[in-house]
mmCIF file of C-alpha atoms in Angstrom:
data_model
loop_
_atom_site.group_PDB
_atom_site.id
_atom_site.type_symbol
_atom_site.label_atom_id
_atom_site.label_comp_id
_atom_site.label_asym_id
_atom_site.label_seq_id
_atom_site.Cartn_x
_atom_site.Cartn_y
_atom_site.Cartn_z
ATOM 1 C CA GLN A 1137 12.245 -7.755 -12.969
ATOM 2 C CA LEU A 1138 10.038 -5.458 -11.013
ATOM 3 C CA GLN A 1139 11.049 -5.060 -7.392
ATOM 4 C CA LEU A 1140 9.184 -3.189 -4.702
ATOM 5 C CA VAL A 1141 10.661 -1.838 -1.493
ATOM 6 C CA GLU A 1142 8.545 -0.418 1.302
ATOM 7 C CA SER A 1143 9.814 2.093 3.809
ATOM 8 C CA GLY A 1144 8.528 4.555 6.369
ATOM 9 C CA GLY A 1145 7.231 2.200 8.997
ATOM 10 C CA GLY A 1146 8.041 2.472 12.645
ATOM 11 C CA LEU A 1147 6.633 3.033 16.087
ATOM 12 C CA VAL A 1148 4.022 5.729 16.500
ATOM 13 C CA GLN A 1149 1.593 6.686 19.236
ATOM 14 C CA PRO A 1150 -2.159 6.431 18.732
ATOM 15 C CA GLY A 1151 -3.416 9.458 16.868
ATOM 16 C CA GLY A 1152 -0.106 9.953 15.134
ATOM 17 C CA SER A 1153 0.756 9.807 11.465
ATOM 18 C CA LEU A 1154 3.126 7.974 9.193
ATOM 19 C CA ARG A 1155 3.769 8.031 5.492
ATOM 20 C CA LEU A 1156 4.754 4.785 3.869
ATOM 21 C CA SER A 1157 6.636 4.720 0.609
ATOM 22 C CA CYS A 1158 6.840 2.011 -2.003
ATOM 23 C CA ALA A 1159 9.728 2.445 -4.393
ATOM 24 C CA ALA A 1160 9.921 0.434 -7.586
ATOM 25 C CA SER A 1161 12.931 -0.665 -9.570
ATOM 26 C CA GLY A 1162 13.388 -2.800 -12.639
ATOM 27 C CA SER A 1163 10.320 -1.378 -14.327
ATOM 28 C CA THR A 1164 8.206 1.731 -14.312
ATOM 29 C CA LEU A 1165 5.067 1.819 -12.227
ATOM 30 C CA ASP A 1166 3.317 3.706 -15.006
ATOM 31 C CA TYR A 1167 2.025 0.387 -16.316
ATOM 32 C CA TYR A 1168 0.730 -0.927 -13.017
ATOM 33 C CA ALA A 1169 -1.979 -0.469 -10.525
ATOM 34 C CA ILE A 1170 -0.566 -0.494 -6.996
ATOM 35 C CA GLY A 1171 -2.165 -1.821 -3.867
ATOM 36 C CA TRP A 1172 -1.375 -1.614 -0.191
ATOM 37 C CA PHE A 1173 -1.967 -4.600 2.047
ATOM 38 C CA ARG A 1174 -1.359 -5.345 5.672
ATOM 39 C CA GLN A 1175 -1.192 -8.375 7.871
ATOM 40 C CA ALA A 1176 -1.551 -8.178 11.622
ATOM 41 C CA PRO A 1177 -0.618 -10.957 14.026
ATOM 42 C CA GLY A 1178 -3.303 -13.608 14.075
ATOM 43 C CA LYS A 1179 -5.206 -12.074 11.192
ATOM 44 C CA GLU A 1180 -5.476 -12.704 7.489
ATOM 45 C CA ARG A 1181 -3.883 -10.409 4.987
ATOM 46 C CA GLU A 1182 -6.089 -7.426 4.268
ATOM 47 C CA GLU A 1183 -6.209 -5.240 1.189
ATOM 48 C CA ILE A 1184 -6.497 -1.703 2.457
ATOM 49 C CA SER A 1185 -6.099 0.452 -0.636
ATOM 50 C CA CYS A 1186 -5.405 0.460 -4.344
ATOM 51 C CA VAL A 1187 -4.746 3.123 -6.940
ATOM 52 C CA SER A 1188 -5.594 2.433 -10.555
ATOM 53 C CA ARG A 1189 -3.141 2.306 -13.420
ATOM 54 C CA ARG A 1190 -4.084 5.778 -14.561
ATOM 55 C CA GLY A 1191 -4.251 7.143 -11.063
ATOM 56 C CA ASP A 1192 -7.811 8.310 -11.572
ATOM 57 C CA ASN A 1193 -9.437 5.883 -9.174
ATOM 58 C CA THR A 1194 -8.657 4.847 -5.644
ATOM 59 C CA ASN A 1195 -10.351 2.558 -3.191
ATOM 60 C CA TYR A 1196 -10.042 1.931 0.513
ATOM 61 C CA ALA A 1197 -11.065 -0.673 2.989
ATOM 62 C CA ASP A 1198 -13.696 0.486 5.431
ATOM 63 C CA SER A 1199 -11.217 0.059 8.247
ATOM 64 C CA VAL A 1200 -8.980 2.840 6.910
ATOM 65 C CA LYS A 1201 -11.345 5.000 4.877
ATOM 66 C CA GLY A 1202 -11.088 8.633 5.840
ATOM 67 C CA ARG A 1203 -7.762 8.136 7.591
ATOM 68 C CA PHE A 1204 -5.452 6.752 4.902
ATOM 69 C CA THR A 1205 -4.690 8.240 1.508
ATOM 70 C CA ILE A 1206 -2.958 6.488 -1.353
ATOM 71 C CA SER A 1207 -1.133 8.444 -4.008
ATOM 72 C CA ARG A 1208 1.379 7.843 -6.739
ATOM 73 C CA ASP A 1209 4.240 9.869 -8.132
ATOM 74 C CA ASN A 1210 5.258 8.443 -11.460
ATOM 75 C CA ALA A 1211 8.193 10.846 -11.731
ATOM 76 C CA LYS A 1212 9.696 9.162 -8.673
ATOM 77 C CA ASN A 1213 8.412 5.719 -9.607
ATOM 78 C CA ALA A 1214 6.829 5.455 -6.202
ATOM 79 C CA VAL A 1215 3.537 5.140 -4.417
ATOM 80 C CA TYR A 1216 2.715 6.434 -0.967
ATOM 81 C CA LEU A 1217 0.301 5.693 1.807
ATOM 82 C CA GLN A 1218 -0.378 8.595 4.127
ATOM 83 C CA MET A 1219 -1.729 7.248 7.389
ATOM 84 C CA ASN A 1220 -3.366 9.635 9.829
ATOM 85 C CA ASN A 1221 -5.082 9.155 13.160
ATOM 86 C CA LEU A 1222 -3.417 5.815 13.626
ATOM 87 C CA LYS A 1223 -4.954 3.291 15.968
ATOM 88 C CA PRO A 1224 -3.493 0.270 17.753
ATOM 89 C CA ASP A 1225 -5.495 -1.947 15.387
ATOM 90 C CA ASP A 1226 -3.437 -0.538 12.530
ATOM 91 C CA THR A 1227 -0.410 -2.405 13.847
ATOM 92 C CA ALA A 1228 0.697 -4.742 11.086
ATOM 93 C CA VAL A 1229 3.275 -5.410 8.448
ATOM 94 C CA TYR A 1230 2.398 -3.285 5.446
ATOM 95 C CA TYR A 1231 3.085 -4.408 1.901
ATOM 96 C CA CYS A 1232 2.784 -2.831 -1.484
ATOM 97 C CA ALA A 1233 1.941 -5.027 -4.430
ATOM 98 C CA VAL A 1234 1.008 -4.854 -8.087
ATOM 99 C CA PRO A 1235 -1.044 -6.985 -10.466
ATOM 100 C CA PRO A 1236 0.246 -8.009 -13.889
ATOM 101 C CA ALA A 1237 0.984 -5.147 -16.216
ATOM 102 C CA GLY A 1238 -2.134 -3.969 -17.951
ATOM 103 C CA TRP A 1239 -4.472 -5.212 -15.238
ATOM 104 C CA ASP A 1240 -6.093 -2.910 -12.764
ATOM 105 C CA CYS A 1241 -7.181 -3.019 -9.157
ATOM 106 C CA GLY A 1242 -9.312 -6.025 -8.390
ATOM 107 C CA TYR A 1243 -7.088 -8.566 -10.088
ATOM 108 C CA GLN A 1244 -4.480 -10.888 -8.644
ATOM 109 C CA PHE A 1245 -1.370 -9.200 -7.293
ATOM 110 C CA ASP A 1246 1.795 -10.908 -8.505
ATOM 111 C CA TYR A 1247 4.615 -8.663 -7.285
ATOM 112 C CA TRP A 1248 5.162 -7.945 -3.616
ATOM 113 C CA GLY A 1249 7.572 -6.013 -1.497
ATOM 114 C CA GLN A 1250 9.093 -7.357 1.704
ATOM 115 C CA GLY A 1251 6.947 -5.232 3.954
ATOM 116 C CA THR A 1252 7.515 -2.579 6.571
ATOM 117 C CA GLN A 1253 6.440 -2.858 10.185
ATOM 118 C CA VAL A 1254 4.013 -0.327 11.611
ATOM 119 C CA THR A 1255 3.442 -0.427 15.338
ATOM 120 C CA VAL A 1256 0.898 1.845 16.982
ATOM 121 C CA SER A 1257 1.287 1.823 20.727
ATOM 122 C CA LEU A 1258 1.673 4.053 23.738
#
């Protein structure tokens, strides 16, 4: 079965950068759209980005637009989230997730990783 593992989180100062990785096993990500989500303490889960199955379309939440970039590398069976100009409000657990095979961004996400903590603080 498809498994997703996030990595790359950590503690960073405001204005800094991190690159999150989402590595897949059990299946190839070629068949899936991939989304990034985050959940901060006291807040609901937020979808922040998604890349389409074909990699030709991406979308971003207004809160991260212009600062975060999603990309995929099918050769490595991975997806990345480059996060620049990080702010304290970006502090959250970040998850990657995918919808059912054959369905694109905008549909229900069925497979989730365990998350990686990102903390932005002085």
